[in-house]
Backbone as a printed PyTorch tensor [residue, N CA C, xyz], in Angstrom:
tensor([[[ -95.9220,  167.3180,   65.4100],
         [ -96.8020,  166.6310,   66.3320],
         [ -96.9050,  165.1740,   65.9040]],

        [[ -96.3840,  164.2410,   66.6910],
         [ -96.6260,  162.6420,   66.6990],
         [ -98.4380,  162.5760,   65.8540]],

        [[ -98.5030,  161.8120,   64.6660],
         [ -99.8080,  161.2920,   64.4750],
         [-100.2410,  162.0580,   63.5360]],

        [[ -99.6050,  163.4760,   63.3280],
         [-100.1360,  164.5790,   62.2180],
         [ -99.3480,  164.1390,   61.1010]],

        [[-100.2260,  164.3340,   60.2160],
         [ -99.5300,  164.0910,   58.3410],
         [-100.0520,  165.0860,   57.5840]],

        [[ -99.2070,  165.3500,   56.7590],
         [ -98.9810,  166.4150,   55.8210],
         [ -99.8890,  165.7690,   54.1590]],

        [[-101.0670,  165.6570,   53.8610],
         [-101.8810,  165.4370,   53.4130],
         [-101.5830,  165.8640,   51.9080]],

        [[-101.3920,  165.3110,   50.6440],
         [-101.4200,  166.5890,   49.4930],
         [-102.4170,  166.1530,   48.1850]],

        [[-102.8090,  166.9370,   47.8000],
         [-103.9610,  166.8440,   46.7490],
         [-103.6070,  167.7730,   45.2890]],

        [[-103.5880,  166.9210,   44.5470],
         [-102.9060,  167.3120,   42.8190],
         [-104.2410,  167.2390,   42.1120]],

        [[-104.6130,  168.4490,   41.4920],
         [-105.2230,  168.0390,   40.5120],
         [-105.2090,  168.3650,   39.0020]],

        [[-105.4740,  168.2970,   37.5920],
         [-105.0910,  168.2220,   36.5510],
         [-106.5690,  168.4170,   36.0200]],

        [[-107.4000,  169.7690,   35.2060],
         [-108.3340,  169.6470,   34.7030],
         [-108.9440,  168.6920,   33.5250]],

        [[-107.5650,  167.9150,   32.9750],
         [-107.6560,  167.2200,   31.8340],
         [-106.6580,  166.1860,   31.6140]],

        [[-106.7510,  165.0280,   30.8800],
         [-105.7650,  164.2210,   30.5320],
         [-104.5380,  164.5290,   30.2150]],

        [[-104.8200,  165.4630,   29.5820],
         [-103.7340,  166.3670,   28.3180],
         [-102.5210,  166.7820,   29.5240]],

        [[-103.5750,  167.2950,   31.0830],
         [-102.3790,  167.9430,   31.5290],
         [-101.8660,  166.9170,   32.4850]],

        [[-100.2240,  167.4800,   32.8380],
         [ -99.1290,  166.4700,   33.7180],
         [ -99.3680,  167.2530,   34.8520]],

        [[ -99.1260,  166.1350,   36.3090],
         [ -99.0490,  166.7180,   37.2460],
         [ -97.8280,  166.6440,   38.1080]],

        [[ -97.0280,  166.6720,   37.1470],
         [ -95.4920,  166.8240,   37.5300],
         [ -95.2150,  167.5130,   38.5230]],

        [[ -95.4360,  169.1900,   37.7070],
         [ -94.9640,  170.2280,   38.8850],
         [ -95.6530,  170.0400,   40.2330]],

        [[ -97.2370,  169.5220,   40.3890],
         [ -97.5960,  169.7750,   41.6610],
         [ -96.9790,  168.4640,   42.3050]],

        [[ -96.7360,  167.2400,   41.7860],
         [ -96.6590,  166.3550,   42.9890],
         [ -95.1230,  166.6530,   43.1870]],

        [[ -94.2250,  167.0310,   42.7860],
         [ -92.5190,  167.4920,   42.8680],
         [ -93.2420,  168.4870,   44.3130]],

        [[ -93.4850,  169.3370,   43.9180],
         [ -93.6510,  170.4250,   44.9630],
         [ -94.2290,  170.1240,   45.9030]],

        [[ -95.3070,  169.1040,   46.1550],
         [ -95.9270,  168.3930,   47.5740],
         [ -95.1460,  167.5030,   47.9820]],

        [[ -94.2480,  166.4490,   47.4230],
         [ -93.4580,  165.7800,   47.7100],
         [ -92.0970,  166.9630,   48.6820]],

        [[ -91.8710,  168.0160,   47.7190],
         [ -90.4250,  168.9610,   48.7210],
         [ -91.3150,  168.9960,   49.8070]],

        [[ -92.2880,  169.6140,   50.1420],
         [ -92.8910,  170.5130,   51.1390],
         [ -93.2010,  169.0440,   52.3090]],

        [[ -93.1160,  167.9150,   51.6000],
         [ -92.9930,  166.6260,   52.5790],
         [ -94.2810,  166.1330,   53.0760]],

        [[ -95.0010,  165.8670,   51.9500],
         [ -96.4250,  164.8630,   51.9780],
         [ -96.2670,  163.8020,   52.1680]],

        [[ -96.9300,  162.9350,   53.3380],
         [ -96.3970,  161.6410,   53.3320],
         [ -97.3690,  161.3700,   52.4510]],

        [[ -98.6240,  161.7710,   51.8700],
         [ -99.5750,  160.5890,   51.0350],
         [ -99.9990,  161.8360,   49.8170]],

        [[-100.2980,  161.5060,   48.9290],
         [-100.7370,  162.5640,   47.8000],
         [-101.7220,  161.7510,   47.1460]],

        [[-102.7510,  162.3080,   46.7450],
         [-104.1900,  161.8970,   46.1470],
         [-104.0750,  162.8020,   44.7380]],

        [[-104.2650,  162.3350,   43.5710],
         [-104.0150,  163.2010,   42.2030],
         [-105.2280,  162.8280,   41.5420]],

        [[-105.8610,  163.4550,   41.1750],
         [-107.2310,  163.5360,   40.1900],
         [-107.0920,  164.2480,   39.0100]],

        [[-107.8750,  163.5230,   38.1040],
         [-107.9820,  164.4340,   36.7450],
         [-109.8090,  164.4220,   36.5340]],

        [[-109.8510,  166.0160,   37.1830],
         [-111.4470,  166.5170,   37.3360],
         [-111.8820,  168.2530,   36.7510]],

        [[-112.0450,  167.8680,   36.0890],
         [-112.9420,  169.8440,   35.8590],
         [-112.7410,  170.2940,   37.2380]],

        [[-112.3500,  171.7130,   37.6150],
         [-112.5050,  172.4100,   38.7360],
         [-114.3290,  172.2860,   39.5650]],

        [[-114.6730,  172.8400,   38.5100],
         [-116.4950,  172.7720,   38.4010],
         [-117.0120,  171.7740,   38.8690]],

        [[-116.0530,  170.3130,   39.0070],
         [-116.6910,  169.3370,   38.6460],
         [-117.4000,  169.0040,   40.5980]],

        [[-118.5460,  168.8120,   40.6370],
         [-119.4890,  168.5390,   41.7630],
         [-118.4190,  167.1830,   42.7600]],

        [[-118.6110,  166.3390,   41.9690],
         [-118.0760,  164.8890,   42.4330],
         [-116.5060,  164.8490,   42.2960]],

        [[-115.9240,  164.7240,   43.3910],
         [-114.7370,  164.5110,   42.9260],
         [-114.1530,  163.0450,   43.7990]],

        [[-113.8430,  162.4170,   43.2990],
         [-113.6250,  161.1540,   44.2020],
         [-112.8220,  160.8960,   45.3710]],

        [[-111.1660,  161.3650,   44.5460],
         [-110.1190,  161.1920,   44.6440],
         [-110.1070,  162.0590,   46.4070]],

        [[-110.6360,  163.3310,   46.0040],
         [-110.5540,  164.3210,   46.8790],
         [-111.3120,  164.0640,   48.1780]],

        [[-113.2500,  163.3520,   47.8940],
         [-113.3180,  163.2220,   49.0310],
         [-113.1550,  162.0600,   49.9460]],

        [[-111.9460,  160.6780,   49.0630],
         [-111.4930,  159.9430,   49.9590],
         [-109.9060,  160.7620,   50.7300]],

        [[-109.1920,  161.4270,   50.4940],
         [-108.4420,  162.4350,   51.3430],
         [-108.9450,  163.0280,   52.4410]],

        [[-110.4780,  163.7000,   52.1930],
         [-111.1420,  164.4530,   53.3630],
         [-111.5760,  163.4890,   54.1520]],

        [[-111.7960,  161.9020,   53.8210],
         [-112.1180,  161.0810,   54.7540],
         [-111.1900,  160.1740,   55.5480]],

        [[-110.0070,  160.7420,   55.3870],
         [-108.9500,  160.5320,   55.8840],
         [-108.1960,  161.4080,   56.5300]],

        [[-108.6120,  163.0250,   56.7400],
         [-107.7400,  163.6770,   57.0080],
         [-108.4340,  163.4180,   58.7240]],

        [[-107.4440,  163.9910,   59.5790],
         [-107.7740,  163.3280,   61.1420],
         [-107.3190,  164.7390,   61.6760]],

        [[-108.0470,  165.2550,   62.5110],
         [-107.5510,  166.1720,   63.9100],
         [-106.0860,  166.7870,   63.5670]],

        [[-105.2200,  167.4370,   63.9470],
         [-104.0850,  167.9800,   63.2590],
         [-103.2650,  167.1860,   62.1070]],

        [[-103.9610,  166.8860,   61.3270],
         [-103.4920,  166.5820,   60.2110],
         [-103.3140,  168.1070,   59.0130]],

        [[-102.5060,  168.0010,   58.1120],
         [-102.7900,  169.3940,   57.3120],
         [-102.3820,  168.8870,   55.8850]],

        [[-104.1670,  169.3750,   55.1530],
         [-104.0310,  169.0630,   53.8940],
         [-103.4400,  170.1870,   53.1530]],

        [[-102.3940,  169.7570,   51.6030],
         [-101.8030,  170.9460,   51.1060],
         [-101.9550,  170.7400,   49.9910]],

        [[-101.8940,  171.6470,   49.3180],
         [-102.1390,  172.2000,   47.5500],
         [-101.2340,  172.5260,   47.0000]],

        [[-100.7870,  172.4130,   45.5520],
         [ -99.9820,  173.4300,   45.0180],
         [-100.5370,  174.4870,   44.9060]],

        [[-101.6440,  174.9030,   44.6350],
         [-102.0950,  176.1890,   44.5550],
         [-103.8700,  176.4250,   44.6710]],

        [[-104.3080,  177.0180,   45.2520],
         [-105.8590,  177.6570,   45.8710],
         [-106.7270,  176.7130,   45.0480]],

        [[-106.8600,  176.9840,   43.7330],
         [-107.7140,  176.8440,   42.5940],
         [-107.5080,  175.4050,   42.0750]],

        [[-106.4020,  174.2590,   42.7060],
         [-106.6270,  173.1060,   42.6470],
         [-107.6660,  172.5500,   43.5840]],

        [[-107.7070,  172.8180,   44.3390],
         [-109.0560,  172.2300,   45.3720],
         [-110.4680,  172.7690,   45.2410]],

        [[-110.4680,  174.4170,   45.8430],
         [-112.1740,  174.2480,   45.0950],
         [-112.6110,  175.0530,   43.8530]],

        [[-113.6370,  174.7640,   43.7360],
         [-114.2170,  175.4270,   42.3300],
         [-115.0760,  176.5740,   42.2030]],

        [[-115.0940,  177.3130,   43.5410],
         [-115.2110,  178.6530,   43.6990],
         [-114.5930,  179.0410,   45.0730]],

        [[-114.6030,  180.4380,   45.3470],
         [-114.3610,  180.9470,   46.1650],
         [-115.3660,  180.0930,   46.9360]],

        [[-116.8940,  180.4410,   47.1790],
         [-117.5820,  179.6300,   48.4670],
         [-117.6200,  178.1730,   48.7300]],

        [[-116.8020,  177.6960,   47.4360],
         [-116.9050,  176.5470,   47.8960],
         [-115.8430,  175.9650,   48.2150]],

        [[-114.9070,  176.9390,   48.1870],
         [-113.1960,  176.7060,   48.8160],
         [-113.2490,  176.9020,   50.3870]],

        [[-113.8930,  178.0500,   50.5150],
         [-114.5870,  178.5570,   52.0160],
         [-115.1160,  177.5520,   52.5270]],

        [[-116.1830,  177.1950,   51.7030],
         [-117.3770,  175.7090,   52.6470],
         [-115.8670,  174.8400,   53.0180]],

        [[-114.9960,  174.1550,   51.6590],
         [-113.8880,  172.9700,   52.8780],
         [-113.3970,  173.4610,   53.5510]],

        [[-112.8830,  175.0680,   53.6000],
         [-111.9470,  175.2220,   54.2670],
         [-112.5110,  174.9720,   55.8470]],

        [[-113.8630,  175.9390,   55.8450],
         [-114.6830,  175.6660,   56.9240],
         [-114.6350,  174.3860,   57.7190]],

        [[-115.2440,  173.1850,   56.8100],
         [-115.2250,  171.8230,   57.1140],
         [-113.9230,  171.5730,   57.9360]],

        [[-113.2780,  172.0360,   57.3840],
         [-111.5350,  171.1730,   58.1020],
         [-111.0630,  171.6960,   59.2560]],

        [[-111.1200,  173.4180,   59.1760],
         [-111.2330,  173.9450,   60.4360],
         [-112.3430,  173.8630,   61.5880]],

        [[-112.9510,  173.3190,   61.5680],
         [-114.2420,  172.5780,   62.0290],
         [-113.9020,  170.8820,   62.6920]],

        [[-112.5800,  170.4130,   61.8040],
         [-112.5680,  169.3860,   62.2360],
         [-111.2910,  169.1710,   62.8000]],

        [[-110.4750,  170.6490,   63.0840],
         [-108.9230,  170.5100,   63.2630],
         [-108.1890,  170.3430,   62.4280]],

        [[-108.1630,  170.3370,   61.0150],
         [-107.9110,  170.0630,   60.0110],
         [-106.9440,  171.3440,   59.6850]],

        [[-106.0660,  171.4840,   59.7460],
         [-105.3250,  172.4440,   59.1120],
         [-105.2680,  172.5020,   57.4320]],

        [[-105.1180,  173.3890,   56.4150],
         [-104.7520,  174.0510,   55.6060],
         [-103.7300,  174.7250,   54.7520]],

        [[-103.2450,  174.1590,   54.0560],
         [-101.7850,  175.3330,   53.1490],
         [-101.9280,  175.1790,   52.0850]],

        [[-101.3110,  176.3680,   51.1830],
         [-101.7540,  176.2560,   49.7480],
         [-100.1660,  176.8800,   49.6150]],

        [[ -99.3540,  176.1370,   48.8900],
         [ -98.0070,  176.6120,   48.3040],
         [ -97.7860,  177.2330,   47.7050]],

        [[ -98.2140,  177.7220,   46.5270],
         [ -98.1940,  179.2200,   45.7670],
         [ -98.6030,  179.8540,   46.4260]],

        [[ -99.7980,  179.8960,   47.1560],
         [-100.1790,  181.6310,   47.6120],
         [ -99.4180,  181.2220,   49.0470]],

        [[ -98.9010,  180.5400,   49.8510],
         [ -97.9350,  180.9620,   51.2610],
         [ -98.9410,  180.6630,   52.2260]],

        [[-100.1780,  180.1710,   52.0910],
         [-101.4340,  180.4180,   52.7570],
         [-101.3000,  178.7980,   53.4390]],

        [[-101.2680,  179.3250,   55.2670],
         [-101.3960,  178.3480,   55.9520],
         [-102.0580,  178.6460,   57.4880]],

        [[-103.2200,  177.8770,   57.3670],
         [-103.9290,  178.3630,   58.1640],
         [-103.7520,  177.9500,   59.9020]],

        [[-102.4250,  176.7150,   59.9980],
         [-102.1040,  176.9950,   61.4390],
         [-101.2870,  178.3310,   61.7660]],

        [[-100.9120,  179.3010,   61.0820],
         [-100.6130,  180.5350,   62.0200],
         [-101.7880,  181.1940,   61.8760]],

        [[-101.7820,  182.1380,   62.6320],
         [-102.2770,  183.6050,   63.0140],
         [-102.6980,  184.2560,   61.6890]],

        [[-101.4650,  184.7890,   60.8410],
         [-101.6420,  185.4520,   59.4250],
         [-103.0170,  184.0910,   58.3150]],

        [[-102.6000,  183.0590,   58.2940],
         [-102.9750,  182.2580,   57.4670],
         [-104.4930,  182.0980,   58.1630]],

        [[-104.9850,  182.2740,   59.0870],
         [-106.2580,  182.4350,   59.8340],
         [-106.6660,  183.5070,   59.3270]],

        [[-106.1660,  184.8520,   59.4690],
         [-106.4560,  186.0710,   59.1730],
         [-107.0100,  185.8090,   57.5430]],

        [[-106.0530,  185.6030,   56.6790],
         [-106.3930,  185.1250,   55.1310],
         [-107.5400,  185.3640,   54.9370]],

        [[-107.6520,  183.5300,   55.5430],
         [-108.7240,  183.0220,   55.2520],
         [-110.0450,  183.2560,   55.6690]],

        [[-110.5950,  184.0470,   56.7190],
         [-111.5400,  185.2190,   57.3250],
         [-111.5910,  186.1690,   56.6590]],

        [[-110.8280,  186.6940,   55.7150],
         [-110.9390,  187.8620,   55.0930],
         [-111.3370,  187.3270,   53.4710]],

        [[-111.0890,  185.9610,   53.2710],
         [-111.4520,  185.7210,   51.8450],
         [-112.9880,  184.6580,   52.5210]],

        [[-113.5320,  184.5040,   53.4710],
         [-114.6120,  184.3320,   53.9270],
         [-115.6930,  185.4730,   53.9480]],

        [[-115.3430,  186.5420,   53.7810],
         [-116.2060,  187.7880,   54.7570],
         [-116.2730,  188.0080,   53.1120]],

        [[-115.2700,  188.1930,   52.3070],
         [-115.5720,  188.6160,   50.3840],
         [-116.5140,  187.6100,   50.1240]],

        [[-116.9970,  186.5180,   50.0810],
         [-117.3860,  185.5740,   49.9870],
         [-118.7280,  185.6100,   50.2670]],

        [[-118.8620,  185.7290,   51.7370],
         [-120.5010,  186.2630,   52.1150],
         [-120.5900,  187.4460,   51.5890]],

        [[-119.6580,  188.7330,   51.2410],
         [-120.1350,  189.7080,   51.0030],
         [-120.8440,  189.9750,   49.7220]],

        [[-120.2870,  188.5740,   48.8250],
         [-120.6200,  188.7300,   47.3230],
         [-122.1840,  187.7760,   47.5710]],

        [[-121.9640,  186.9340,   48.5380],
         [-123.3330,  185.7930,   47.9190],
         [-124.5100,  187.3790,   48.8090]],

        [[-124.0630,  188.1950,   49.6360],
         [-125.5760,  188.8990,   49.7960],
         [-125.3880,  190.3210,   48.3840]],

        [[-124.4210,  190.4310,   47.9110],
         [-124.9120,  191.4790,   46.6090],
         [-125.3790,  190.6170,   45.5850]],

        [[-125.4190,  189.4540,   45.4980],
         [-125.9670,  188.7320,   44.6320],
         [-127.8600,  188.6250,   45.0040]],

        [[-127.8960,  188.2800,   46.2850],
         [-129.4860,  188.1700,   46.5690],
         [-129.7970,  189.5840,   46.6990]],

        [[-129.0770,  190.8040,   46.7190],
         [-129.5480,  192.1940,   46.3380],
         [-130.3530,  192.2700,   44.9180]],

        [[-129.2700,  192.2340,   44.5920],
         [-129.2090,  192.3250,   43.2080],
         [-130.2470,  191.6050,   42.0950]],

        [[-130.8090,  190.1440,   42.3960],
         [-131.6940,  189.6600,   42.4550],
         [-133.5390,  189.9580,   42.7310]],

        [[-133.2160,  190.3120,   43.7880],
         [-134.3910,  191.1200,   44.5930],
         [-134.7250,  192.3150,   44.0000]],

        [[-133.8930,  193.3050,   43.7350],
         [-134.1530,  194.1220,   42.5150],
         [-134.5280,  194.3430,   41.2440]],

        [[-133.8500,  193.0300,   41.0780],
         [-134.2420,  192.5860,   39.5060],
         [-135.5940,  192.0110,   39.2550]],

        [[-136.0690,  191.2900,   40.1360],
         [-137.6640,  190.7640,   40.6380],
         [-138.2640,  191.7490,   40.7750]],

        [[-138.1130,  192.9750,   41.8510],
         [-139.0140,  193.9940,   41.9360],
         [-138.9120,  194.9850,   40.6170]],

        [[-138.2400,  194.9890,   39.7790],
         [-137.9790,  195.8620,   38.5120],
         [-139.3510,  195.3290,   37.9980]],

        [[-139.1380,  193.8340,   37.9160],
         [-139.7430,  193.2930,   36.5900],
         [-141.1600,  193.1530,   37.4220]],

        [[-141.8630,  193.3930,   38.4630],
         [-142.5840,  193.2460,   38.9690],
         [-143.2930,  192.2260,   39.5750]],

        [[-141.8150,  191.3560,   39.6910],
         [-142.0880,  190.0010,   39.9800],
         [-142.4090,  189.8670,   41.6200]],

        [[-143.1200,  189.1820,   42.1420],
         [-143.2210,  189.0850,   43.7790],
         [-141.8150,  188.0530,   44.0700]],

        [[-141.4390,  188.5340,   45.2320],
         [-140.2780,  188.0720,   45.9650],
         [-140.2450,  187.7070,   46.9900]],

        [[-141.7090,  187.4640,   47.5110],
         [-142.3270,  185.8550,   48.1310],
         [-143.4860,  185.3370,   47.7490]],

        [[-143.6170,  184.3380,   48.3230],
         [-144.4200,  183.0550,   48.1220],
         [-145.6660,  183.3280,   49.1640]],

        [[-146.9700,  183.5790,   48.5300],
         [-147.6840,  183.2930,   49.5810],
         [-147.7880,  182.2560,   50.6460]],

        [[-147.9130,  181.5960,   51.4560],
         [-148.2420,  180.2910,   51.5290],
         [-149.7020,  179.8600,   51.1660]],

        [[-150.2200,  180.4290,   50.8290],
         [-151.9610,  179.7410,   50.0170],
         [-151.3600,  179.3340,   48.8650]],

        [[-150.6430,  179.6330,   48.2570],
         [-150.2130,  179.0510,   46.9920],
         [-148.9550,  177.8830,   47.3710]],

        [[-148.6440,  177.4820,   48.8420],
         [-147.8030,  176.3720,   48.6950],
         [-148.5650,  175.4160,   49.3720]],

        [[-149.8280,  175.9990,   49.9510],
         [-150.8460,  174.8040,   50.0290],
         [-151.5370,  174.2270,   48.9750]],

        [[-151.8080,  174.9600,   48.6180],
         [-152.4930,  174.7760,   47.0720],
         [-151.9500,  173.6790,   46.0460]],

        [[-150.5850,  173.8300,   45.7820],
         [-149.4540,  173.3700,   45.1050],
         [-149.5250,  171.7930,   46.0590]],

        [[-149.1370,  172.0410,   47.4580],
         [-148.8170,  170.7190,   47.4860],
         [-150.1920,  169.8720,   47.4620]],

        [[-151.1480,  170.4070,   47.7640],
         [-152.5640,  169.7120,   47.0340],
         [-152.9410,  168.9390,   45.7930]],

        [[-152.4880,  169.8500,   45.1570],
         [-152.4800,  169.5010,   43.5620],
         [-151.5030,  168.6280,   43.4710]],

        [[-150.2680,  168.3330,   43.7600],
         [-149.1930,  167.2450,   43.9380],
         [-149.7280,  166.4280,   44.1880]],

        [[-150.4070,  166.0290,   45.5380],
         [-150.6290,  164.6740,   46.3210],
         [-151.9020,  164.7760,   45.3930]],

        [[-152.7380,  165.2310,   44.7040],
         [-153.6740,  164.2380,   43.9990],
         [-153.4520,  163.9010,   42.6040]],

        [[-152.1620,  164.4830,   42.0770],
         [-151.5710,  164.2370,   40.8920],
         [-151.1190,  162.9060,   41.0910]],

        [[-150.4080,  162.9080,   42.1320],
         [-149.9290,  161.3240,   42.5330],
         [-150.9350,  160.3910,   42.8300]],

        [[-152.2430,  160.4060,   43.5140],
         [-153.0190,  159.5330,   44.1000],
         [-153.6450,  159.4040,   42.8700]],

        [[-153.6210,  160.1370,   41.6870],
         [-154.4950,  159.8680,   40.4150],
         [-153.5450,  158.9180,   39.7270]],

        [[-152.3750,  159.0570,   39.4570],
         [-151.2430,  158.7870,   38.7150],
         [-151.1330,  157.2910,   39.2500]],

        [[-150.9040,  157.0010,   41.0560],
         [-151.3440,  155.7460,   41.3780],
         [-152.3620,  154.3960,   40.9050]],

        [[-153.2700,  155.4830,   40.8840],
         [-154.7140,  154.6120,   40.5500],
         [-154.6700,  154.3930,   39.1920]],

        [[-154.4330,  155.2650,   38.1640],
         [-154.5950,  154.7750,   37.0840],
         [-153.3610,  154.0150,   36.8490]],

        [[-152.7430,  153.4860,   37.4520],
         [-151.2540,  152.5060,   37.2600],
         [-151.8740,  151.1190,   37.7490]],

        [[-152.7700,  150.8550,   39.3100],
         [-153.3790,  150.2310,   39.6890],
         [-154.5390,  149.4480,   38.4690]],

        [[-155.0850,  150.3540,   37.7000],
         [-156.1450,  149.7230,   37.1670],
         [-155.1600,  149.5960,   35.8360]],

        [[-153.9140,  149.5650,   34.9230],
         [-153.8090,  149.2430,   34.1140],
         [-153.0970,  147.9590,   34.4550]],

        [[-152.7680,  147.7510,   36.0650],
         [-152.0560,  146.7190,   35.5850],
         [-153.5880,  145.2560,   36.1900]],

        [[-154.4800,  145.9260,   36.7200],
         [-155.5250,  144.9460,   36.6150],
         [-155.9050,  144.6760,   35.5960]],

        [[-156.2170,  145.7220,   34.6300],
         [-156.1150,  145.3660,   33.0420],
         [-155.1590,  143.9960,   32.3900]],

        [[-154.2490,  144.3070,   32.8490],
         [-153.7560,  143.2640,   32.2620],
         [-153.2930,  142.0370,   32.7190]],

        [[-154.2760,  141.7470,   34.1450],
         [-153.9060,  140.6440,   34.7610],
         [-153.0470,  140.8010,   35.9870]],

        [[-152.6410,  141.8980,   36.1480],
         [-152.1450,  142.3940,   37.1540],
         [-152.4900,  142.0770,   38.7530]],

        [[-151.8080,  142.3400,   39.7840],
         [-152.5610,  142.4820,   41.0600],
         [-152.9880,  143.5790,   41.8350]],

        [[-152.2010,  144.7190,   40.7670],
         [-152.3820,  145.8580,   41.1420],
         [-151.1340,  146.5610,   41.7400]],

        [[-151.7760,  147.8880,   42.8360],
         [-150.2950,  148.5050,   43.8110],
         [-148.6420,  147.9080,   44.0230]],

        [[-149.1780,  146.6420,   44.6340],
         [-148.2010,  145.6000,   45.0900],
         [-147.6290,  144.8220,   44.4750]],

        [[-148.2350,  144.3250,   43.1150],
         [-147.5060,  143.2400,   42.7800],
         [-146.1270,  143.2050,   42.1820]],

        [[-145.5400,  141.7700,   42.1100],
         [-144.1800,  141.8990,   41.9200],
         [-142.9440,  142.7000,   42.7140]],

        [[-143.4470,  143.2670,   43.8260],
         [-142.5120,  143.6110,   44.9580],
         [-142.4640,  142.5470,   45.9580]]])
């Protein structure tokens, strides 16, 4: 398709490692642009990666050497994958064969979506159990989140005032000054 590019993203958990093999292998598979980072999988921020996602456009398709270079869990491989298919964004991952403009590569990725939700609700099971074991409550009244935010806003309106009067103390103008 005129205007679509083949997107590729290398990444390397550490200095130590080369990213030889992946950019050889995004280069065969015919990336016109490759973005390479050296980031912890884990790692929240990744730079490199989300100037690629701010570049990828409507049938464009970003590619990987392999699953576990892009995200750093299953749900949060799901959340981009989501994002991109969301934005027309196609998908492939070269070791696992996984490409989400066919049919099969759709299928995949719905089926490693559905494991995904299936684990984040045995997790809030599992949780919930563990609360009711220990006899913990597993909601929140709301009298106690009125309460709470009460005690907040006069923690602050106290915390204010006595900031107000130290800096009159010392010659200050108070709230405002020096802004």
């Amino acid at each position: 398709t005129p205007g679509c590019m083949l997107l590729g993203y290398a990444r390397c958990s550490t200095t130590d490692q080369d990213p030889a093999l992946q950019l050889d292998a995004l280069t065969v598979a015919g990336c016109e642009r490759i973005w390479t980072e050296t980031a912890s999988g884990a790692a929240a921020e990744r730079p490199k990666l989300a100037d690629l996602l701010s570049h990828a456009r409507g049938g464009d398709t970003l590619v990987v050497w392999r699953l576990d270079r892009l995200g750093r869990s299953l749900p949060h491989l799901i959340g981009l994958l989501a994002d991109l298919e969301q934005r027309q964004v196609q998908f492939r991952s070269l070791t696992e064969a996984l490409d989400t403009s066919t049919a099969g590569g759709r299928l995949v990725f719905n089926i490693f979506a559905s494991i995904a939700d299936f684990e984040r609700q045995l997790v809030q099971e599992r949780t919930q159990a563990g609360l009711a074991a220990a006899g913990i409550p597993t909601t929140v009244d709301p009298r106690l989140v009125r309460g709470l935010d009460y005690y907040t806003h006069t923690l602050f309106e106290f915390r204010s005032g006595a900031l107000d009067a130290a800096q009159n103390a010392v010659g200050g103008g108070g709230r405002y000054d020096g802004l």
